[in-house]
Coordinates of C-alpha atoms in Angstrom, one line a residue:
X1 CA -18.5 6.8 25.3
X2 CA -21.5 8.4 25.9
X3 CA -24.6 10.2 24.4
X4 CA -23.4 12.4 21.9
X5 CA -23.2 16.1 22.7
X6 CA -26.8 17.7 23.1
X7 CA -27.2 19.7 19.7
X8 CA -30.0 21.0 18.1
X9 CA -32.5 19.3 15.9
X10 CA -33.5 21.0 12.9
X11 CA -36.8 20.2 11.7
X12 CA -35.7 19.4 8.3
X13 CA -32.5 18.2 6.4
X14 CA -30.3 21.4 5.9
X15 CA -27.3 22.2 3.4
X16 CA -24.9 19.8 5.9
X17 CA -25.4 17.2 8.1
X18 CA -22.7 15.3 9.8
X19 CA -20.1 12.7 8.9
X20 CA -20.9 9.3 8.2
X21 CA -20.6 7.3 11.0
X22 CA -20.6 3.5 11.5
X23 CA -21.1 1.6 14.8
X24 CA -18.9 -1.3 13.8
X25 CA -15.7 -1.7 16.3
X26 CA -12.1 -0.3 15.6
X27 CA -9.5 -3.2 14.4
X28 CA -7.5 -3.9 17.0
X29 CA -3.6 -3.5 16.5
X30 CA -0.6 -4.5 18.2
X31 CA 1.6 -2.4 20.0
X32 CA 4.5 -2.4 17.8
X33 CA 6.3 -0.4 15.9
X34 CA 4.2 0.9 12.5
X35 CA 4.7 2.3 9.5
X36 CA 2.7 3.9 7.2
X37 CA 2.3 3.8 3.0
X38 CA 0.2 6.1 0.7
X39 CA -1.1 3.5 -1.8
X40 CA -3.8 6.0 -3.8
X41 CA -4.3 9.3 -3.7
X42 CA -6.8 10.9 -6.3
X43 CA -10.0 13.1 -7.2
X44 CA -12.0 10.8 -8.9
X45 CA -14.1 12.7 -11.5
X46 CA -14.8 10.2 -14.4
X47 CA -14.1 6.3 -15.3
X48 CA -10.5 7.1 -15.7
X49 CA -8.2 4.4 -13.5
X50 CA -5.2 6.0 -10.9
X51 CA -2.1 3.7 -11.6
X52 CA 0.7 3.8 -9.6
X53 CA 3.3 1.7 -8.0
X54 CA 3.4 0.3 -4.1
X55 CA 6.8 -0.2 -2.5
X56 CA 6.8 -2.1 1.1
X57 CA 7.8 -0.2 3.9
X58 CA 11.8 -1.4 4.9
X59 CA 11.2 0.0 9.0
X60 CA 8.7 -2.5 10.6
X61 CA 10.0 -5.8 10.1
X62 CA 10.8 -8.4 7.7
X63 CA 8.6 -7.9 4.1
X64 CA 5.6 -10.3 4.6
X65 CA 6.1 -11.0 8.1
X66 CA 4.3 -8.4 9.4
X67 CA 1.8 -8.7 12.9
X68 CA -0.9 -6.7 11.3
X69 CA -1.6 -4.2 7.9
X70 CA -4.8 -2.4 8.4
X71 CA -5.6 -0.3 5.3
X72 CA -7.6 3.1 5.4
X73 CA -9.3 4.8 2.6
X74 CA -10.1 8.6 3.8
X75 CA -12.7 10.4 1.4
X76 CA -14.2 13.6 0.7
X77 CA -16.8 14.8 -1.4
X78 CA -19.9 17.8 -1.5
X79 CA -22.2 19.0 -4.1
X80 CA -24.7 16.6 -5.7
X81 CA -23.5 13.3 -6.5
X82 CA -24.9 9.8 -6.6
X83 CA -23.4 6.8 -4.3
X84 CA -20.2 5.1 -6.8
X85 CA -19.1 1.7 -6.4
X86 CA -15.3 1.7 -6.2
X87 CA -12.1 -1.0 -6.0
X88 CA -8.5 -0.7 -5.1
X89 CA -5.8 -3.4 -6.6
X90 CA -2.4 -3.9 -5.7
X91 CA -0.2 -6.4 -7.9
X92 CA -4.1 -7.4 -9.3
X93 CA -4.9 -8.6 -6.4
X94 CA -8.7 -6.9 -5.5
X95 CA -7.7 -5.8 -1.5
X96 CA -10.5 -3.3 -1.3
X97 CA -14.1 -2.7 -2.5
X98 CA -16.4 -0.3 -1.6
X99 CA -18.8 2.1 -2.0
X100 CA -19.2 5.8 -1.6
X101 CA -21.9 8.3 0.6
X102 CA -24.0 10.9 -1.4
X103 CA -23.0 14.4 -0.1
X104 CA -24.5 17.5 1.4
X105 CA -24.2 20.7 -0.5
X106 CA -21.8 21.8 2.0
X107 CA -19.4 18.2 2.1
X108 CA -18.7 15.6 4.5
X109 CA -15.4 13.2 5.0
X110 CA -15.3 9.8 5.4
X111 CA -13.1 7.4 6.6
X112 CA -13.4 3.7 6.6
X113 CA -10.5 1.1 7.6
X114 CA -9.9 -3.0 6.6
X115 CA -7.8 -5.2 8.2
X116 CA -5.5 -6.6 5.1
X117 CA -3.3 -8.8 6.8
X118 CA -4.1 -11.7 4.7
X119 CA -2.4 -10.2 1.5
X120 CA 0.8 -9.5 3.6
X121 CA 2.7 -12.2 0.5
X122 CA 1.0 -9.7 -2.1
X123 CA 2.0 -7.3 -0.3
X124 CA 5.8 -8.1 0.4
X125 CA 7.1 -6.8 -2.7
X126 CA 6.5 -3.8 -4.9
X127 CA 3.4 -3.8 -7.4
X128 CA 1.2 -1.9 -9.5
X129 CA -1.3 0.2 -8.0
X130 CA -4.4 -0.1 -10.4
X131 CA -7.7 2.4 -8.4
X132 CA -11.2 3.4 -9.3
X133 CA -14.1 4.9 -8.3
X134 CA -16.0 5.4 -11.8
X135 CA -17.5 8.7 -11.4
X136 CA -19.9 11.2 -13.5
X137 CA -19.2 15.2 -12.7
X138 CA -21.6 17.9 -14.6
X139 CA -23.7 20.7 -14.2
X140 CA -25.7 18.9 -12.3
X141 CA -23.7 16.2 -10.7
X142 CA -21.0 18.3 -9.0
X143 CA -19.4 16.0 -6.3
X144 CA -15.7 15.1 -7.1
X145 CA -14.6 12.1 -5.3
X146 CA -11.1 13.2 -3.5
X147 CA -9.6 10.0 -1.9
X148 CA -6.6 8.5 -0.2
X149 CA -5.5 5.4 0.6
X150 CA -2.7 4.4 3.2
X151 CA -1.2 0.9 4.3
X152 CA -0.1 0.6 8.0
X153 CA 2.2 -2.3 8.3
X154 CA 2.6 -3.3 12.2
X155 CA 5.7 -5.1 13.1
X156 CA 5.7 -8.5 14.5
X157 CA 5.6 -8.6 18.3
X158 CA 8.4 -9.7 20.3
X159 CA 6.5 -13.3 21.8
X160 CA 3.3 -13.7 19.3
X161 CA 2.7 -16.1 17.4
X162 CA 2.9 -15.7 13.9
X163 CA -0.2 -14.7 11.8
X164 CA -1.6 -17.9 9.3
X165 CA -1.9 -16.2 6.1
X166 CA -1.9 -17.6 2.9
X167 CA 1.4 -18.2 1.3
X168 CA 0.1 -17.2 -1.9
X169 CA -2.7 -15.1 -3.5
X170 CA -3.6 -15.6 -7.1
X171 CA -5.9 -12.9 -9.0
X172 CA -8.3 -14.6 -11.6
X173 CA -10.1 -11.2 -12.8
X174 CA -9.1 -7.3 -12.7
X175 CA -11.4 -4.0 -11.4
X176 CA -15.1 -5.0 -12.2
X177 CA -15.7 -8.1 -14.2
X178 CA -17.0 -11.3 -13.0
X179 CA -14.8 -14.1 -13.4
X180 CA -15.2 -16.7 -16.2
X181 CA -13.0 -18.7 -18.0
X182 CA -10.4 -18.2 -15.9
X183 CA -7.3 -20.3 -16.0
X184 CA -5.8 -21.4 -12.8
X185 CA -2.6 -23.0 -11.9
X186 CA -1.8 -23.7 -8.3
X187 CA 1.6 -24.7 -6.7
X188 CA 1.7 -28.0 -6.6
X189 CA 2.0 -28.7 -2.6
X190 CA -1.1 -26.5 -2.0
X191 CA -2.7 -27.9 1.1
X192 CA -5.5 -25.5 1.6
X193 CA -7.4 -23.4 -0.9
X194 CA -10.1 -20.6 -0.3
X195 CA -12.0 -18.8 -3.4
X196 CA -13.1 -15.0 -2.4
X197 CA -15.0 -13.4 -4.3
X198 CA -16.2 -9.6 -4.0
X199 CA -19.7 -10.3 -5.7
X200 CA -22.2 -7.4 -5.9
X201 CA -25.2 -6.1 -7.7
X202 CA -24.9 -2.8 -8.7
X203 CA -24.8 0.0 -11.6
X204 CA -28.5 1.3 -10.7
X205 CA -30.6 -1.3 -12.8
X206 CA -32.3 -4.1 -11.4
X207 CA -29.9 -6.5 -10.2
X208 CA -28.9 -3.4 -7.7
X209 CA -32.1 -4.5 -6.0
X210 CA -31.7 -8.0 -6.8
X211 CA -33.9 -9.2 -3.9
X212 CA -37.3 -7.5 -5.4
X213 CA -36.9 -8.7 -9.2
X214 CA -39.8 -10.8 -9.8
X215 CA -40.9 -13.4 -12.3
X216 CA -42.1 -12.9 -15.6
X217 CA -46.2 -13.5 -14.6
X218 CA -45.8 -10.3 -12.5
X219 CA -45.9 -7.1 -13.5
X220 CA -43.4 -5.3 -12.3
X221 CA -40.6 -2.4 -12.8
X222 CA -38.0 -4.9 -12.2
X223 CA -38.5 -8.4 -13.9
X224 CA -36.1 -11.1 -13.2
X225 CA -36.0 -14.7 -15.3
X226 CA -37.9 -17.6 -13.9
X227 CA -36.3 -17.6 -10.3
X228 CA -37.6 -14.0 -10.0
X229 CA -35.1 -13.0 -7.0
X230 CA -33.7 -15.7 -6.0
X231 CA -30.0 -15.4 -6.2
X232 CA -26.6 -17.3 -5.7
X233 CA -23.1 -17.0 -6.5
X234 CA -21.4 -20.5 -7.6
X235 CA -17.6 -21.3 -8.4
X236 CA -16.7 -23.6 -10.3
X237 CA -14.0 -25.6 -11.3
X238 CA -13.7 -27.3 -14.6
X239 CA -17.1 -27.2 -15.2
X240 CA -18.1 -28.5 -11.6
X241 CA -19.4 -26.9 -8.8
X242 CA -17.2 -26.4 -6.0
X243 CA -18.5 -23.8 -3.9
X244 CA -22.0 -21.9 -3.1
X245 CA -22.8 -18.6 -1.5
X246 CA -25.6 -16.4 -1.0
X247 CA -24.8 -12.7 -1.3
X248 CA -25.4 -10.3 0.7
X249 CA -28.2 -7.7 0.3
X250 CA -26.1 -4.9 -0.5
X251 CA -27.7 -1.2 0.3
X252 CA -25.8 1.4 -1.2
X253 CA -26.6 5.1 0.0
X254 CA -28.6 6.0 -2.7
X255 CA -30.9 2.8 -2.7
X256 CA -34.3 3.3 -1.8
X257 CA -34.4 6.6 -0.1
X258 CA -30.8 8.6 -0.1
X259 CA -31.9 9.8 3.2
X260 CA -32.0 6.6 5.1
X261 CA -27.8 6.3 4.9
X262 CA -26.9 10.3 5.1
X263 CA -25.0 9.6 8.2
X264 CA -25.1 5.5 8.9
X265 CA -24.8 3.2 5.7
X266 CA -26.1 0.2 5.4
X267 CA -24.1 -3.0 7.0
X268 CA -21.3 -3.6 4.9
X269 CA -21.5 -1.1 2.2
X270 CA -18.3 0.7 2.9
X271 CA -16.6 -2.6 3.4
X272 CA -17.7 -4.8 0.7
X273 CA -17.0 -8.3 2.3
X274 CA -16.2 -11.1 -0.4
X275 CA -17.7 -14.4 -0.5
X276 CA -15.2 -16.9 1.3
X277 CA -15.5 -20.2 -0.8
X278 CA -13.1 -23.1 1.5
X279 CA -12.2 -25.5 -2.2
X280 CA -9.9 -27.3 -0.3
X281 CA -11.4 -30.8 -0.9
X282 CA -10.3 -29.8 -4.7
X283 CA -6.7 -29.4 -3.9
X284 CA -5.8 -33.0 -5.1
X285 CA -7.5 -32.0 -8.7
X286 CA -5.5 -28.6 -8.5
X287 CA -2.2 -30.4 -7.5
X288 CA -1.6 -32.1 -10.5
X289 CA 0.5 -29.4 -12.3
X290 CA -2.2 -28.5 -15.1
X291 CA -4.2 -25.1 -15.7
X292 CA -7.9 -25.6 -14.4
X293 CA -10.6 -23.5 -15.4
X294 CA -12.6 -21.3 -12.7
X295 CA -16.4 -19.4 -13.4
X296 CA -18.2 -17.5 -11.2
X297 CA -21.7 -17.4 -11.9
X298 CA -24.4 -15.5 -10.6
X299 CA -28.0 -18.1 -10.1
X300 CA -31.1 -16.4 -10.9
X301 CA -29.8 -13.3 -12.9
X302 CA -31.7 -13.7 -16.7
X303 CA -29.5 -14.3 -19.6
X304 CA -27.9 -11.5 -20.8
X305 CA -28.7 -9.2 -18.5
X306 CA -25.4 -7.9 -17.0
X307 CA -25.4 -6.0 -13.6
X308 CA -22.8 -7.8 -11.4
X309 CA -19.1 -7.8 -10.4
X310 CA -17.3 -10.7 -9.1
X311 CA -13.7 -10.1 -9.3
X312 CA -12.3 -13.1 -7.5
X313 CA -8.9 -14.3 -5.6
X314 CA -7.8 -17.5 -4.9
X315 CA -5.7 -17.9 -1.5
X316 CA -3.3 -20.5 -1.3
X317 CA -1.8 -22.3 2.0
X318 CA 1.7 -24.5 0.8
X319 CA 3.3 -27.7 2.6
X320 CA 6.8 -26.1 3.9
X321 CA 8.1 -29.7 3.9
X322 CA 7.3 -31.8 0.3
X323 CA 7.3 -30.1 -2.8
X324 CA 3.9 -31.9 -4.5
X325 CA 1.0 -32.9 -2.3
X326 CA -1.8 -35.7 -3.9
X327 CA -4.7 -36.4 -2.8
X328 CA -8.5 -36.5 -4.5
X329 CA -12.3 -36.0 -4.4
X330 CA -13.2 -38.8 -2.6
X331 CA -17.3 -37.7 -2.3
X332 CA -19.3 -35.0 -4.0
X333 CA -23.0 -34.1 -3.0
X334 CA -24.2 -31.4 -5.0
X335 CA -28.1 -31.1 -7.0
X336 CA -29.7 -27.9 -8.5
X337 CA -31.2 -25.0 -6.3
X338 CA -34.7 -25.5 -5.7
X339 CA -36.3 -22.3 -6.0
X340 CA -40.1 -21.6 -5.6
X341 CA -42.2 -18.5 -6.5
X342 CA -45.7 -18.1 -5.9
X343 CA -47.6 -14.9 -7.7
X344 CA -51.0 -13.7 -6.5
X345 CA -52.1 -11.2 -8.5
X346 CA -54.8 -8.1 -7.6
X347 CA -55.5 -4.9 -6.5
X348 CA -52.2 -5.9 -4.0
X349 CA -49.7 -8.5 -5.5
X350 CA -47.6 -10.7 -3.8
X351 CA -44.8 -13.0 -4.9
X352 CA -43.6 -15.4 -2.4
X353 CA -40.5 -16.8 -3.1
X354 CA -38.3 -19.8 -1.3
X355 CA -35.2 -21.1 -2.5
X356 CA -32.6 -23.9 -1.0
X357 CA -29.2 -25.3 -2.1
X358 CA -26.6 -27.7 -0.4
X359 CA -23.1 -28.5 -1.6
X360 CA -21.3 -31.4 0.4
X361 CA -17.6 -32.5 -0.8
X362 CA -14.8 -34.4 0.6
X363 CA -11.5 -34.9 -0.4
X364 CA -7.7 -35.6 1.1
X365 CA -4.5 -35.0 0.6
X366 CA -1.1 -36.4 1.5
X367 CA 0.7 -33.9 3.1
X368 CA 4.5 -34.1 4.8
X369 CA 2.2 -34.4 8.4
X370 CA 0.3 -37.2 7.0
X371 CA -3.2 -37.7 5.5
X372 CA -5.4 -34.8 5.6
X373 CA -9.2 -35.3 4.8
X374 CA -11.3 -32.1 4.9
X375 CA -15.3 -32.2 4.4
X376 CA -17.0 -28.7 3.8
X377 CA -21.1 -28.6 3.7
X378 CA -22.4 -25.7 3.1
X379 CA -26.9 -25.0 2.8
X380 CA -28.5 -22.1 1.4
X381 CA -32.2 -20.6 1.9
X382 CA -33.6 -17.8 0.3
X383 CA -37.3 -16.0 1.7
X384 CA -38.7 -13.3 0.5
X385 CA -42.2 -11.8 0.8
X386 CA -43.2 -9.2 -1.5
X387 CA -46.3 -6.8 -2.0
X388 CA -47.0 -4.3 -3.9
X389 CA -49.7 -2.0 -5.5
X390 CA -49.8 -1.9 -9.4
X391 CA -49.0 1.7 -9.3
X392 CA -45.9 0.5 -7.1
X393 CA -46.8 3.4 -5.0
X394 CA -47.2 0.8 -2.1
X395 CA -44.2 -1.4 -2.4
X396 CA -43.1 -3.8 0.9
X397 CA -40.2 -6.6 0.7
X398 CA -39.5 -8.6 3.5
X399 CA -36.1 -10.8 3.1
X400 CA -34.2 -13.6 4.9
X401 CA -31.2 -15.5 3.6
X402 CA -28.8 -17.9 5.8
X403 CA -25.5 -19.3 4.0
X404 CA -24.4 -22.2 7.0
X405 CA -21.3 -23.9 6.7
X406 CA -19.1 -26.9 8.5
X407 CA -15.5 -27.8 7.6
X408 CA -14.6 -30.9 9.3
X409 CA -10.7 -31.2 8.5
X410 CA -9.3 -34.7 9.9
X411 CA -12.7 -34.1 12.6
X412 CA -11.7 -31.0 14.0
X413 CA -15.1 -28.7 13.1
X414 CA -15.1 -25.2 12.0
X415 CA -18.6 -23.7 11.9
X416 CA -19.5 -20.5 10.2
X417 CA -23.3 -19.4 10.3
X418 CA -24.1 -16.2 8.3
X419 CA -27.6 -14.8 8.4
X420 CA -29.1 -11.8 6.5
X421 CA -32.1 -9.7 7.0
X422 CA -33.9 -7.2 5.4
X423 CA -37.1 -5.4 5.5
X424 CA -38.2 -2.3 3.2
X425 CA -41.7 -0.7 3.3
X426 CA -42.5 2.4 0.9
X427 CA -44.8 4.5 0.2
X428 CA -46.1 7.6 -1.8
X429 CA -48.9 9.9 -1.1
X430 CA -51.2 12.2 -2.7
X431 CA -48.5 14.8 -1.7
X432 CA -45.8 13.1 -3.6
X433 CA -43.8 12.1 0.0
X434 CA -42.0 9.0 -0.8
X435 CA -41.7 7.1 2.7
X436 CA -39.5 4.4 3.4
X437 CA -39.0 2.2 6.9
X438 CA -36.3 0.2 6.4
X439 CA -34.1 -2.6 8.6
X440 CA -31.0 -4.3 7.2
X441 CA -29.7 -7.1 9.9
X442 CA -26.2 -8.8 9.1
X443 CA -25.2 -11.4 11.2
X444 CA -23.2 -14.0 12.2
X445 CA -21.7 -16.8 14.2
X446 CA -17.8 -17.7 13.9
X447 CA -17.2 -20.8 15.6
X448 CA -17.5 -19.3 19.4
X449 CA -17.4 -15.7 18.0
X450 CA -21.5 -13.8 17.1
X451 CA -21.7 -10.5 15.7
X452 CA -25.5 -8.9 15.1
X453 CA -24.8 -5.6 12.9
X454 CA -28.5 -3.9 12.8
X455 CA -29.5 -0.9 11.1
X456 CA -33.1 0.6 11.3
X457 CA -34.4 3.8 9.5
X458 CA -37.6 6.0 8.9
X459 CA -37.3 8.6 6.0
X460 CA -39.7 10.8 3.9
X461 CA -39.6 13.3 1.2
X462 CA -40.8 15.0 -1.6
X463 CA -40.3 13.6 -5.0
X464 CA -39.5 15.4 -8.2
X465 CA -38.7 18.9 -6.8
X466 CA -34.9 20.6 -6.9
X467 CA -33.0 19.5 -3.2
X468 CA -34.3 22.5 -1.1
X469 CA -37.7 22.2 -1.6
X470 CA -37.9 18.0 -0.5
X471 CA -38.7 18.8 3.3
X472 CA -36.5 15.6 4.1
X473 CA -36.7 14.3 7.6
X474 CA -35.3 10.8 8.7
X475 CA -34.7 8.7 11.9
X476 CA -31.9 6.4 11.6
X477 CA -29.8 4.2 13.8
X478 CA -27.5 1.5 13.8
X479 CA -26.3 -1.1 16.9
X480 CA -23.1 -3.6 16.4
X481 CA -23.4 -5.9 18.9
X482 CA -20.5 -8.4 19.4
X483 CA -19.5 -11.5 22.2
X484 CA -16.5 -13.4 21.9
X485 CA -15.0 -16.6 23.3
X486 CA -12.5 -15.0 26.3
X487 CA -15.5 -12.9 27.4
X488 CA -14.8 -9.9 25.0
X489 CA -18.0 -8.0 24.3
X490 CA -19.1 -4.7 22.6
X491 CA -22.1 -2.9 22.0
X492 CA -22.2 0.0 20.2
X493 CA -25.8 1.9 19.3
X494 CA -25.6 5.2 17.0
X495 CA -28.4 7.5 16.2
X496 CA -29.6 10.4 14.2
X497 CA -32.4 12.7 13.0
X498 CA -32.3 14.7 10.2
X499 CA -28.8 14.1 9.4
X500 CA -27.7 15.0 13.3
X501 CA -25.6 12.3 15.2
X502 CA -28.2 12.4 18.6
X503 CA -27.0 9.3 20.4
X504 CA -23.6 7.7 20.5
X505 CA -22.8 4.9 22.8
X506 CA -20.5 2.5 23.8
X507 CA -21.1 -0.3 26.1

């Protein structure tokens, strides 16, 4: 693929620009037979849910035992409407979250695809359908959200091996809520356990822009509690913590400057990735035929103050061979976060905040292939410099986060490294141009597998005047960079000016 065809630049944002785009790499499929399933389709206007039913597709194998199922959400929209945070359940289980591109006046399409293999058991059988992208149409805010959403189920291949999925998945919360209280029972030969949980900040107050709350001491338009930014989702298990992620710095197209995503969204905000918690050293606890209680909780975020969704499944891997597995906790590291915010206050402020956490467990389990001890460790850090004027008309945030975890299971090592970036500078002048230069990083290294998902942006216009008068201009692009351990590589780098595509390739 090359540079993308030579069009012309307009010197301003017009009525349309083009498509959203993302530089991220197809999912690969298998060459087999495939069929395809409408799960959703509806015009999402309000906060009303679409409910309907799934039925598995009878043509492409076995139920359950399927090579691959990639789902695909196709979307259109035009008008005026702000960015909408959406979800998709089958049988309760949360497959899908995502959220949506503001429009042009004239209205784009856009198209983003998950690879849902992993809820092939959900799956398997036919289940409610339970969708929504919670919506507000008016005078004003015209855009109607018109969606669809279709499974393709790929049958197994002839000679591959078959896929390890979990043998069960277990929803512990519905659509938006953040999961507390929940009661869990388990199968009682469970012999791995992972938590995920589809965490994110949102709704338009502060705990959208989590990483720039501060503390009480400093005046700002977004105060946190005494951790001022620093954030981290927990799971625990009857009353103990059992897992410990930091979330990702979620962008959505309308955050900051709605210019800056017109064409490339921010890393990830299409495909909201859930927190992966491995509770597996638990699974002796779990085992023992009794309801359990699971919380989610949010670090950081003051009392009371609401602003996050953590709808959370628990997947579930089952001995084929013995029908109750035992096992215990046999060590458990685990102490508060330590969190640290500095405030220096002046004609420019600045709050520097740092933050760690660590979470060590081991446990075993006797399984039909003998005694299985797994050990997960998992360290946080949290850094984030920001300055501002006390008109916030200057307003610059520089953030890191790294999330690091090993699993040893019976000393074979799993390693997965996740590292998060983000830088924001903005600015308004005597003209009333807001300005924003902006850099999201996401990356990451799977065992032998790194990924480096970079976005970089460059927008200004003119605040508090109707659409056609803002003068918007903005430079964006995006590179997904990827290596593997048989040699694969890609390397994909998109850009755009005033909501034209000007470069596309594919290395």
């Amino acid at each position: 693929m090359g540079t993308a065809s030579a069009t012309t630049v307009p010197v301003e944002f017009g009525t349309d620009y083009h498509d959203p785009v993302t530089a991220a790499p197809p999912i690969s499929t298998p060459h087999t037979k495939a069929c395809e399933v409408t799960v959703a389709e509806a015009q999402f206007k309000d906060f009303t849910p679409y409910t309907g039913t799934y039925t598995p597709p009878t043509g492409c194998g076995t139920p359950g035992r399927w090579s691959k199922v990639v789902l695909r959400m196709d979307g259109h929209v035009k008008g005026r409407q702000y960015d909408r945070l959406g979800y998709l359940d089958i049988g309760g289980v949360q497959v899908f979250r995502t959220s949506t591109p503001e429009p042009s006046q004239d209205g784009i399409n856009w198209s983003v695809e998950k690879d849902v293999t992993e809820y092939e058991k959900t799956l398997s059988s036919a289940q409610n359908v339970d969708m929504l992208i919670g919506n507000v149409v008016n005078d004003t805010y015209t855009g109607i959200l018109d969606v669809k959403v279709t499974l393709t189920f790929y049958a197994p291949e002839r000679h591959g091996s078959s896929t390890d999925t979990p043998d069960q998945v277990i929803p512990l919360s519905d659509g938006d809520s953040v999961t507390t209280g929940a009661s869990l029972t388990t199968p009682r030969n469970s012999e791995r356990i992972l938590a995920e949980v589809y965490a994110t900040g949102s709704g338009g107050g502060c705990e959208e822009f989590w990483y720039s709350a501060t503390t009480p001491n400093a005046s700002y338009s977004c105060q946190g509690g005494d951790d001022g930014p620093y954030r981290e989702v927990q799971v625990s298990v009857d009353g103990k913590v059992a897992g410990i992620a930091s979330p990702y710095p979620n962008v959505w197209t309308g955050g900051w400057s709605p210019y800056l995503w017109s064409v490339i969204p921010s890393p990830t905000a299409f495909d909201v990735r859930p927190l992966t918690f491995d509770l597996t050293p638990f699974a002796g606890l779990l085992n023992d035929g009794r309801a359990h209680t699971v919380d989610v909780k949010v670090v950081g975020v003051p009392a009371g103050q609401s602003g996050w969704s953590a709808p959370t499944n628990v997947l579930v891997w089952q001995d084929a061979h013995r029908s109750v597995v035992t096992g215990a906790v046999t060590s458990y590291e685990k102490t508060d976060p330590a969190v640290g915010n500095t405030f220096t206050d002046g004609s420019l402020r600045h709050l520097v905040t740092d933050g760690k956490d660590r979470l060590k467990v081991t446990g075993y389990l006797d399984t039909s292939h003998g005694r299985v001890t797994t050990t997960v460790e998992r360290t946080l850090t949290t850094a984030i410099d920001h300055q501002w004027t006390p008109d916030e008309n200057t307003d610059d945030l520089t953030g890191t986060w790294t999330d690091h975890q090993v699993v040893a299971r019976n000393g074979h090592l799993s390693r997965t490294d996740r590292d998060y970036a983000l830088d924001g500078r903005a600015t308004i002048d005597s003209a009333n141009r807001l300005r924003v230069v902006m850099s999201v990083a996401d990356r990451a290294r799977l065992d032998a597998t790194r990924v480096d998902d970079t976005y970089n942006g460059d927008a200004t216009f003119t605040l508090g005047v109707a659409r056609e008068d803002r003068h918007a201009v903005a430079t964006t692009s995006e590179r997904y960079r990827l290596s593997g351990p048989g040699g694969e590589h890609y390397d994909h780098l998109l850009a755009t000016q005033q909501g034209v595509l000007t470069k596309d390739v594919l290395r």
